[in-house]
């Protein structure tokens, strides 16, 4: 029986057009820039893969990429377990459920640059609550504009504060979808709390956690606004993550060719790592 | 294995129950004999799952005591009661193999691996799932998953009782029968007390030696399938069991006679010291005869259910079913019904009048 109808393609045409205009055409423009050199006035010279070679051998790029992976690694290592732990601690029934959900959702509703600005003020050593408190009440010397370590701790804590909720909400959604019978059966089988987590809760959360890891990987790997507003990439280059570096190249130095090549490499890495995550995390369920 | 005693169990989901209506279980006082195959039968919302959860320990009753072999277990956790339960939807540990699923309850109890292996293989053979032992449990069909959740109950030695909470709900019709006879067979092999909760009378009557019929948060009757059919102690039992169920007609008692729709009717019940309450007679369609005299009825419908024909008639505005003999014909729209006296009973407020039931003493 033939159920395919080629005319169905017309139905997806609007989406194809939309994607073409907002993704494919801009991307192709970038590809176009990445193989040419320009000195302005719309005059272009063919450059081949030179920019790619230059970027791939650039120490500056290696350093930014290293910082980026470090940042994303720390973020995932903190936010995923923490998010799951908070979701486990949240009530499953009762009047506290909506309260917890709203409290959890609040950070997610704040725009990125506002988060950056908030934390900027929050950490000021002279007037910010955290900056002042650490220096004056706890006696810890803290100034993120001076110390790279303090700057790193601050952007990590800020991201954890801003985005752990996303993991919590996803994990919680996975948890509440587990029927009571599973917990009852586990109780009858004499399972310990750890066994319940390991054999019931974790497997049932797996799919949403896959999504959580992917989202948090992509978002943190492409993070720009918050650290830019908070530290501006400093002190020095210590918090210059890939996207910040990219903007410096593209708009600060106006090196369109290298910037385009860098964005394509950046894009390819993001895509590759996402694909690796996805393949590993869904591999088991296919067996 | 154990004898399970429900000693005046009452349960309410409200913190401060005021009237009887606040109780999901009004009062249950009942013994489950060791090694019996019981069915707990009743419509949705009758309290059967509440009762089951009280026995398994997932719920603590608000009143009353639960005893296993004389030992009070009312407040013990499900784990310490050593019971097993099979749920409506198969509960399996998705990430484990079938083998690990079956071994799980034993591993949690610290049994050594050699013993676990022997036990798991024995149970797998019993359930005929040996060929699946190394497979991931997640990919199995619902009936096999249900077998595994049953198997997790069977692997433990000295399980006091295995309870089934409508275990065949998600099973395909053609497998239901197979799994049901498997359960019956297993009961004969392992001799553990089994309680099978269902709202399906066929399931209850085929599985159980003793059927406990519940409704309105109380036990209405306990008996063999035959006893429930022959002598329902409550009109609900008569109505719920049998297809079609027992006919129930309003009645009066006057001058030492029972009157139904203006006709004197003979019943098997004694008319002395009748309890107060609304009087009704109950008679199964199998014991109603078409005759020249008797209660007048209008013919509504004739249904052929295969083995016999069922005539639907109206007495006043009450439906009365009649099972017709093989070659019996009904020619006119108006018929007269005779009720076989030996199988026609009198009920007061739903309860059989001959019965000295305990509920009034409370």
XYZ file of C-alpha atoms in Angstrom:
649
model
C 0.000 0.000 0.000
C 1.370 3.380 -0.971
C 0.752 5.971 1.664
C 3.285 8.551 0.528
C 2.034 11.644 -1.160
C 4.688 13.918 -2.674
C 2.393 16.902 -2.378
C 2.880 16.732 1.374
C 6.198 18.495 0.800
C 4.285 21.687 0.045
C 3.080 21.648 3.626
C 6.639 21.926 4.963
C 7.584 24.591 2.465
C 6.856 27.524 4.835
C 9.156 25.989 7.434
C 11.872 25.391 4.852
C 11.641 29.016 3.742
C 11.739 30.252 7.313
C 14.735 28.089 8.169
C 16.428 29.190 4.959
C 16.095 32.845 5.844
C 16.963 32.664 9.500
C 19.587 29.920 9.442
C 20.842 28.682 6.113
C 21.392 31.985 4.324
C 23.189 33.673 7.265
C 25.266 30.540 7.708
C 26.214 30.567 4.034
C 27.217 34.213 4.360
C 29.542 33.202 7.149
C 30.943 30.420 4.979
C 31.447 33.012 2.259
C 33.375 35.314 4.608
C 35.465 32.470 5.956
C 37.209 31.826 2.647
C 37.816 35.451 1.684
C 39.684 38.539 2.818
C 38.198 41.990 2.745
C 39.478 45.476 3.491
C 36.031 46.980 3.385
C 34.115 48.625 0.547
C 32.752 45.234 -0.396
C 35.999 44.211 -2.032
C 36.851 40.552 -1.436
C 39.914 38.448 -2.181
C 39.886 34.668 -2.318
C 41.730 33.214 0.608
C 40.918 29.462 0.557
C 41.310 27.616 3.840
C 43.973 29.953 5.176
C 41.814 31.375 7.931
C 40.880 27.917 9.137
C 44.513 26.911 9.307
C 45.383 30.109 11.094
C 42.627 29.666 13.687
C 43.380 25.995 14.280
C 47.041 26.840 14.953
C 46.325 29.945 17.000
C 47.322 29.769 20.627
C 44.717 32.353 21.480
C 41.993 30.098 20.058
C 43.367 27.054 21.896
C 43.335 28.959 25.168
C 39.768 30.213 24.691
C 38.605 26.743 23.685
C 40.310 25.247 26.739
C 38.624 27.787 29.024
C 35.324 27.043 27.312
C 35.584 23.287 27.894
C 36.696 23.866 31.476
C 33.748 26.155 32.123
C 31.199 23.817 30.514
C 32.686 20.798 32.281
C 32.434 22.477 35.686
C 28.895 23.672 34.931
C 27.666 20.219 33.931
C 29.444 18.512 36.822
C 27.707 20.823 39.287
C 24.311 21.523 37.745
C 23.261 18.015 36.732
C 23.840 16.253 40.101
C 22.665 19.307 42.039
C 19.533 19.609 39.909
C 18.707 15.931 40.384
C 19.316 16.210 44.127
C 17.010 19.223 44.445
C 14.334 17.518 42.342
C 14.526 14.463 44.624
C 14.102 16.670 47.679
C 11.056 18.465 46.293
C 7.611 17.348 47.515
C 5.622 15.140 45.150
C 2.200 16.178 46.418
C 0.566 18.957 48.380
C 0.435 22.720 48.573
C 4.220 23.153 48.530
C 4.498 21.800 44.993
C 3.435 25.014 43.204
C 5.475 27.104 45.655
C 8.625 25.100 44.906
C 7.984 25.138 41.177
C 7.563 28.915 41.089
C 10.666 29.488 43.207
C 12.589 27.195 40.883
C 11.301 28.876 37.754
C 12.137 32.422 38.902
C 15.840 32.533 37.938
C 14.969 31.170 34.505
C 12.728 34.157 33.828
C 15.491 36.738 34.281
C 17.161 37.970 31.081
C 20.838 37.161 30.658
C 22.166 40.715 30.751
C 20.086 41.453 33.847
C 21.625 38.409 35.538
C 25.071 39.702 34.599
C 24.305 43.183 35.901
C 22.753 41.834 39.116
C 25.794 39.726 39.886
C 28.074 42.567 38.951
C 26.540 44.737 41.650
C 26.129 41.806 44.053
C 29.874 41.110 43.945
C 31.174 44.666 44.226
C 33.595 44.688 47.207
C 32.468 48.083 48.469
C 28.668 47.971 48.119
C 27.631 44.495 46.875
C 26.180 42.177 49.488
C 28.385 39.253 48.495
C 31.507 41.296 47.813
C 31.197 43.311 50.997
C 30.155 40.321 53.076
C 33.045 38.132 51.989
C 35.642 40.844 52.505
C 34.377 42.501 55.670
C 32.418 39.878 57.604
C 34.107 36.628 56.629
C 37.549 38.084 56.065
C 38.016 36.434 52.665
C 39.830 38.615 50.228
C 37.566 38.762 47.229
C 37.665 40.973 44.163
C 36.779 39.391 40.890
C 38.185 42.273 38.880
C 41.627 41.482 40.321
C 41.792 37.752 40.876
C 41.173 35.275 38.006
C 40.158 32.612 40.543
C 37.525 34.890 42.072
C 36.261 35.744 38.583
C 35.953 32.065 37.702
C 34.197 31.184 40.934
C 31.798 34.053 40.341
C 30.796 33.127 36.792
C 30.392 29.486 37.787
C 28.242 30.338 40.812
C 26.223 32.744 38.686
C 25.544 30.122 36.034
C 24.645 27.524 38.660
C 22.237 29.998 40.222
C 20.714 30.883 36.871
C 20.408 27.485 35.236
C 20.279 24.671 37.810
C 16.518 25.280 37.931
C 16.202 24.042 34.385
C 17.726 20.704 35.358
C 15.558 20.625 38.485
C 12.347 21.176 36.539
C 13.218 18.585 33.918
C 14.297 16.007 36.498
C 11.209 16.741 38.579
C 8.986 16.177 35.555
C 10.653 12.789 35.115
C 10.226 11.958 38.794
C 6.541 12.760 39.118
C 5.757 10.621 36.106
C 6.814 7.497 38.034
C 3.680 5.635 39.170
C 3.346 4.997 42.923
C 3.294 1.271 42.259
C 7.033 1.375 41.519
C 7.826 2.773 44.951
C 5.420 0.348 46.580
C 6.916 -2.618 44.748
C 10.403 -1.479 45.737
C 9.309 -1.188 49.350
C 7.892 -4.712 49.257
C 11.055 -5.983 47.552
C 13.049 -4.473 50.396
C 14.987 -2.041 48.218
C 17.207 0.535 49.903
C 16.897 4.241 49.128
C 19.955 4.025 46.944
C 18.482 1.068 45.017
C 15.254 2.980 44.477
C 17.292 5.856 43.050
C 19.573 3.644 40.996
C 16.984 1.249 39.554
C 13.756 3.246 39.456
C 14.272 6.988 39.625
C 17.424 7.321 37.564
C 16.244 5.084 34.685
C 12.905 6.903 34.586
C 14.677 10.270 34.547
C 17.127 9.216 31.867
C 15.318 10.707 28.917
C 14.724 14.091 30.498
C 18.276 14.099 31.815
C 19.560 13.513 28.294
C 17.689 16.626 27.255
C 18.945 18.493 30.320
C 22.579 17.598 29.607
C 22.257 18.566 25.963
C 20.557 21.876 26.723
C 23.004 22.759 29.466
C 25.946 21.755 27.306
C 24.846 23.855 24.351
C 23.803 26.841 26.433
C 26.930 26.910 28.557
C 29.184 26.233 25.585
C 27.725 29.226 23.778
C 27.397 31.433 26.858
C 28.148 35.073 26.133
C 26.039 37.763 27.773
C 26.381 36.924 31.443
C 30.196 36.660 31.688
C 30.539 39.549 29.239
C 28.450 41.824 31.450
C 30.004 40.488 34.648
C 33.714 40.262 33.885
C 34.059 41.382 30.280
C 36.391 38.411 29.831
C 38.841 39.581 32.468
C 40.856 40.025 34.515
C 43.240 39.784 31.582
C 41.937 37.032 29.375
C 41.131 34.669 32.246
C 37.388 34.470 31.610
C 37.474 35.105 27.858
C 35.327 32.222 26.739
C 35.001 31.261 23.073
C 32.036 33.468 22.265
C 33.594 36.487 23.941
C 36.790 35.934 22.014
C 34.802 35.548 18.809
C 33.064 38.863 19.294
C 36.426 40.514 20.004
C 37.770 39.192 16.713
C 34.676 39.977 14.678
C 33.585 43.331 16.051
C 36.609 44.530 18.024
C 39.229 43.881 15.376
C 36.792 43.602 12.490
C 38.663 40.576 11.122
C 35.656 39.145 9.316
C 37.475 36.277 7.620
C 39.138 34.770 10.720
C 35.975 35.433 12.753
C 33.876 33.574 10.202
C 36.291 30.650 10.166
C 36.304 30.648 13.957
C 32.498 30.605 14.145
C 32.347 27.667 11.785
C 34.869 25.728 13.844
C 32.985 26.724 16.999
C 29.727 25.535 15.435
C 31.282 22.248 14.324
C 32.627 21.567 17.822
C 29.255 22.294 19.438
C 27.525 20.030 16.960
C 30.068 17.250 17.372
C 30.015 17.230 21.166
C 26.188 17.354 21.227
C 26.107 14.418 18.869
C 28.551 12.469 21.020
C 26.506 13.158 24.166
C 23.295 12.169 22.452
C 24.708 8.986 20.988
C 26.203 7.827 24.269
C 23.133 8.626 26.323
C 20.620 7.015 23.984
C 22.764 4.044 23.072
C 21.585 1.813 25.891
C 17.888 2.232 25.274
C 18.232 1.096 21.687
C 19.679 -2.261 22.614
C 2.746 -18.725 55.188
C 0.268 -17.503 57.641
C -3.294 -17.127 58.657
C -4.277 -13.508 58.261
C -6.751 -12.005 60.652
C -8.442 -8.680 60.013
C -9.674 -7.595 63.416
C -12.300 -4.862 63.156
C -10.399 -2.944 60.521
C -11.743 0.479 59.669
C -10.059 3.033 57.490
C -10.741 6.605 56.555
C -8.666 8.847 54.321
C -9.926 11.867 56.287
C -8.104 12.870 59.456
C -11.295 13.195 61.511
C -13.999 10.925 60.098
C -17.425 11.871 61.390
C -20.011 9.621 59.822
C -19.802 6.138 58.349
C -19.678 7.729 54.902
C -16.211 9.129 55.625
C -14.834 5.624 55.880
C -13.431 3.949 52.793
C -13.572 0.756 54.806
C -16.479 0.751 57.221
C -15.696 -2.355 59.186
C -13.977 -5.497 58.081
C -13.682 -8.440 60.423
C -12.490 -11.490 58.643
C -9.965 -14.342 58.602
C -8.005 -15.480 55.569
C -7.146 -19.139 55.986
C -3.563 -20.198 55.380
C -2.966 -21.385 51.816
C -6.317 -20.298 50.457
C -6.967 -18.878 47.014
C -9.169 -15.870 47.597
C -10.711 -13.375 45.270
C -11.687 -9.949 46.460
C -14.488 -8.926 44.169
C -16.291 -5.627 43.971
C -16.933 -2.617 41.783
C -14.488 0.274 41.498
C -14.344 2.371 44.632
C -15.728 -0.330 46.922
C -12.671 -0.358 49.174
C -10.921 -3.442 47.880
C -7.645 -1.713 47.010
C -7.716 0.031 50.396
C -8.097 -3.338 52.087
C -5.294 -4.785 49.978
C -2.954 -1.922 50.857
C -3.744 -2.395 54.536
C -2.786 -6.058 54.321
C 0.402 -5.278 52.395
C 1.344 -2.483 54.784
C 1.319 0.343 52.283
C -1.473 1.823 54.375
C -1.994 1.806 58.134
C -5.671 1.404 59.070
C -7.214 4.131 61.208
C -8.836 1.511 63.458
C -8.423 -2.163 64.121
C -5.656 -4.712 64.070
C -4.063 -6.936 61.516
C -2.552 -10.238 62.597
C -0.374 -12.738 60.776
C -0.484 -16.037 62.679
C -1.502 -14.269 65.849
C 1.276 -11.703 65.637
C 0.184 -8.082 65.424
C 1.649 -6.607 62.227
C -0.591 -3.535 61.935
C 2.364 -1.178 62.101
C 5.065 -3.243 60.417
C 6.554 -2.025 57.130
C 5.743 -3.958 53.938
C 9.275 -5.334 53.938
C 8.992 -6.773 57.424
C 5.629 -8.364 56.751
C 7.180 -10.574 54.098
C 4.385 -10.242 51.612
C 4.363 -9.915 47.841
C 2.173 -7.842 45.618
C 1.538 -7.795 41.886
C 0.235 -4.472 40.675
C -2.266 -3.492 38.028
C 0.461 -2.238 35.733
C 3.532 -4.432 35.568
C 6.301 -3.083 37.766
C 9.699 -4.177 36.553
C 13.151 -2.690 36.931
C 13.761 -1.560 33.359
C 17.528 -1.440 33.405
C 17.959 -4.921 34.841
C 17.803 -8.246 33.080
C 14.981 -10.641 33.851
C 17.392 -12.617 36.003
C 18.384 -9.569 38.051
C 14.755 -8.577 38.435
C 13.954 -11.936 39.980
C 17.080 -11.875 42.127
C 16.483 -8.311 43.355
C 14.300 -9.058 46.425
C 16.744 -11.766 47.531
C 19.820 -9.581 47.031
C 18.172 -6.851 49.082
C 17.810 -9.375 51.873
C 21.441 -10.448 51.677
C 20.882 -14.011 50.466
C 24.053 -15.624 49.086
C 24.439 -15.787 45.301
C 24.446 -19.581 44.996
C 21.104 -19.804 46.736
C 19.743 -16.909 44.686
C 20.760 -18.608 41.470
C 19.008 -21.855 42.392
C 15.860 -20.058 43.462
C 15.705 -17.778 40.413
C 16.070 -20.723 38.051
C 13.436 -22.697 39.913
C 10.921 -19.851 39.699
C 11.792 -19.114 36.085
C 11.061 -22.742 35.250
C 7.775 -22.519 37.101
C 6.770 -19.396 35.176
C 8.179 -20.749 31.894
C 10.436 -17.752 31.330
C 13.802 -19.545 31.452
C 14.685 -18.531 27.911
C 14.333 -14.840 28.784
C 16.556 -14.753 31.856
C 19.412 -12.885 30.201
C 17.187 -10.415 28.352
C 16.577 -6.816 29.405
C 13.257 -6.716 31.189
C 12.219 -3.460 29.510
C 11.659 -5.021 26.120
C 9.257 -7.756 27.194
C 5.547 -7.998 26.443
C 3.084 -6.980 29.198
C 2.159 -10.548 30.093
C 5.791 -11.529 30.543
C 6.425 -8.391 32.577
C 3.520 -9.343 34.789
C 5.008 -12.827 35.165
C 8.259 -11.249 36.324
C 6.561 -9.087 38.916
C 4.806 -12.220 40.127
C 8.135 -14.045 40.077
C 9.690 -11.422 42.356
C 7.050 -12.422 44.891
C 7.572 -16.117 44.426
C 11.373 -16.183 44.800
C 11.224 -15.343 48.468
C 10.655 -18.263 50.736
C 7.965 -18.098 53.398
C 6.068 -15.274 51.798
C 2.994 -14.843 53.974
C 0.664 -13.860 51.196
C 0.816 -12.908 47.530
C -1.631 -10.235 46.510
C -2.775 -9.407 43.014
C -4.295 -6.003 42.336
C -6.240 -6.476 39.105
C -3.159 -7.995 37.479
C -4.706 -8.726 34.096
C -5.833 -5.180 33.257
C -3.155 -4.552 30.652
C -2.970 -8.095 29.287
C -4.359 -8.964 25.850
C -7.656 -10.874 26.058
C -6.296 -14.065 24.519
C -3.444 -14.153 27.046
C -5.655 -13.377 30.030
C -7.079 -16.852 30.111
C -3.639 -18.410 29.829
C -2.142 -16.342 32.601
C -5.143 -16.920 34.837
C -4.898 -20.680 34.584
C -1.153 -20.330 35.190
C -1.918 -18.503 38.426
C -4.325 -21.214 39.505
C -1.715 -23.853 38.702
C 0.948 -21.928 40.622
C -1.288 -21.713 43.636
C -1.615 -25.476 43.684
C 2.170 -25.807 43.433
C 3.294 -23.300 46.042
C 0.285 -23.343 48.403
C 0.840 -19.753 49.456
C -2.167 -17.722 50.460
C -3.184 -15.670 47.451
C -5.572 -12.758 47.339
C -6.736 -11.702 43.936
C -8.445 -8.334 43.656
C -10.690 -7.795 40.685
C -13.957 -6.321 39.527
C -14.380 -9.044 36.943
C -16.529 -11.897 38.229
C -15.195 -14.403 35.687
C -11.647 -13.803 36.911
C -12.729 -14.069 40.526
C -14.838 -17.179 40.126
C -12.262 -19.089 38.078
C -9.300 -18.260 40.291
C -10.650 -18.488 43.787
C -11.845 -21.163 46.145
C -13.379 -18.453 48.275
C -14.737 -15.220 46.908
C -15.029 -12.170 49.126
C -17.590 -9.766 47.704
C -17.196 -6.175 48.798
C -19.137 -3.013 48.277
C -19.822 0.194 50.165
C -16.615 -0.293 52.162
C -17.655 -3.570 53.719
C -17.551 -7.273 53.082
C -20.980 -8.388 51.917
C -20.435 -12.106 51.617
C -17.680 -14.674 51.686
C -18.229 -17.985 50.037
C -17.486 -20.425 47.281
C -18.563 -19.330 43.819
C -21.422 -21.811 44.123
C -22.649 -20.397 47.426
C -22.543 -16.859 46.065
C -24.640 -17.947 43.156
C -27.132 -20.069 45.067
C -27.642 -18.016 48.159
C -26.634 -14.353 47.880
C -26.691 -12.808 51.319
C -27.067 -9.317 49.940
C -29.016 -8.118 46.916
C -25.788 -6.552 45.610
C -24.068 -9.951 45.598
C -26.998 -11.433 43.724
C -26.932 -8.615 41.261
C -23.156 -8.455 40.798
C -22.613 -12.175 40.335
C -24.371 -13.983 37.540
C -25.108 -12.844 34.041
C -27.679 -11.425 34.036
C -27.750 -10.808 37.780
C -30.466 -11.617 40.265
C -33.835 -9.921 39.835
C -34.770 -7.733 42.758
C -38.405 -6.659 43.232
C -40.011 -4.582 45.969
C -42.271 -6.632 48.240
C -44.653 -6.269 51.157
C -45.542 -8.705 53.899
C -49.234 -8.859 54.790
C -51.242 -11.565 56.525
C -48.262 -13.910 56.732
C -47.716 -13.725 52.984
C -45.255 -11.975 50.706
C -46.840 -9.773 48.061
C -45.139 -8.641 44.872
C -46.979 -6.397 42.435
C -50.315 -7.441 43.910
C -49.605 -11.172 43.763
C -48.856 -13.493 46.647
C -45.409 -15.039 46.231
C -43.906 -17.977 48.099
C -40.388 -17.525 49.380
C -37.881 -19.780 51.098
C -37.147 -17.233 53.826
C -38.821 -17.413 57.187
C -41.244 -14.551 57.819
C -40.940 -14.674 61.585
C -39.234 -11.804 63.393
C -38.591 -9.788 60.230
C -36.064 -6.993 60.633
C -37.124 -3.435 59.949
C -36.366 -1.962 56.559
C -37.284 -1.905 52.921
C -38.366 -5.386 51.843
C -37.418 -6.919 48.520
C -37.473 -10.356 47.006
C -34.546 -11.681 45.030
C -34.750 -14.417 42.448
C -32.258 -15.377 39.777
C -33.404 -15.363 36.135
C -32.711 -19.095 36.053
C -35.532 -19.666 38.574
C -38.209 -17.535 36.924
C -40.795 -19.417 34.841
C -43.307 -18.182 32.301
C -46.724 -19.393 33.344
C -50.465 -18.773 33.028
C -50.773 -17.260 36.460
C -48.508 -15.177 38.658
C -46.934 -11.744 38.529
C -47.919 -9.877 35.398
C -45.135 -8.533 33.200
C -44.639 -6.818 29.851
C -42.163 -8.284 27.388
C -39.450 -5.833 26.399
C -36.747 -7.716 24.608
C -35.421 -11.164 23.821
C -31.667 -11.700 23.918
C -29.945 -14.777 22.584
C -26.776 -15.264 24.611
C -25.784 -18.544 22.971
C -26.470 -21.266 25.444
C -29.909 -19.961 26.257
C -32.253 -17.072 25.615
C -32.856 -14.299 28.097
C -36.222 -12.577 28.106
C -36.288 -9.043 29.429
C -39.634 -8.110 30.947
C -40.973 -5.232 32.980
C -42.931 -5.603 36.190
C -44.219 -2.118 36.774
C -41.058 -0.223 35.865
C -38.638 -2.797 37.213
C -36.668 -4.986 34.846
C -37.000 -8.728 35.378
C -34.900 -11.161 33.401
C -36.105 -14.674 32.629
C -33.918 -17.475 31.342
C -35.966 -19.395 28.820
C -35.765 -23.118 28.231
C -34.272 -24.354 24.992
C -37.403 -24.550 22.912
C -39.572 -22.207 24.845
C -41.406 -19.582 22.822
C -43.017 -16.389 23.963
C -45.975 -15.470 21.814
C -47.669 -12.549 23.526
C -46.485 -9.195 24.873
C -47.918 -9.870 28.284
C -46.743 -12.794 30.341
C -47.141 -14.121 33.870
C -44.098 -14.964 35.935
C -43.740 -17.668 38.568
C -40.778 -17.662 40.957
C -39.416 -20.984 42.210
C -40.126 -20.811 45.964
C -36.952 -22.655 47.007
C -34.770 -20.074 45.262
C -36.744 -16.941 46.000
C -35.541 -15.034 49.006
C -36.619 -12.087 51.029
C -34.240 -9.187 51.723
C -34.605 -6.326 54.169
C -32.539 -3.230 53.377
C -30.527 -5.347 51.015
C -29.631 -8.067 53.531
C -31.051 -11.573 53.444
C -33.633 -11.755 56.252
C -32.527 -15.225 57.415
C -29.111 -13.845 58.158
C -28.120 -12.717 61.614
C -25.387 -10.474 60.317
C -22.913 -8.860 62.591
C -23.216 -5.329 61.344
C -26.315 -4.549 63.339
C -24.653 -5.473 66.587
C -22.114 -2.713 66.273
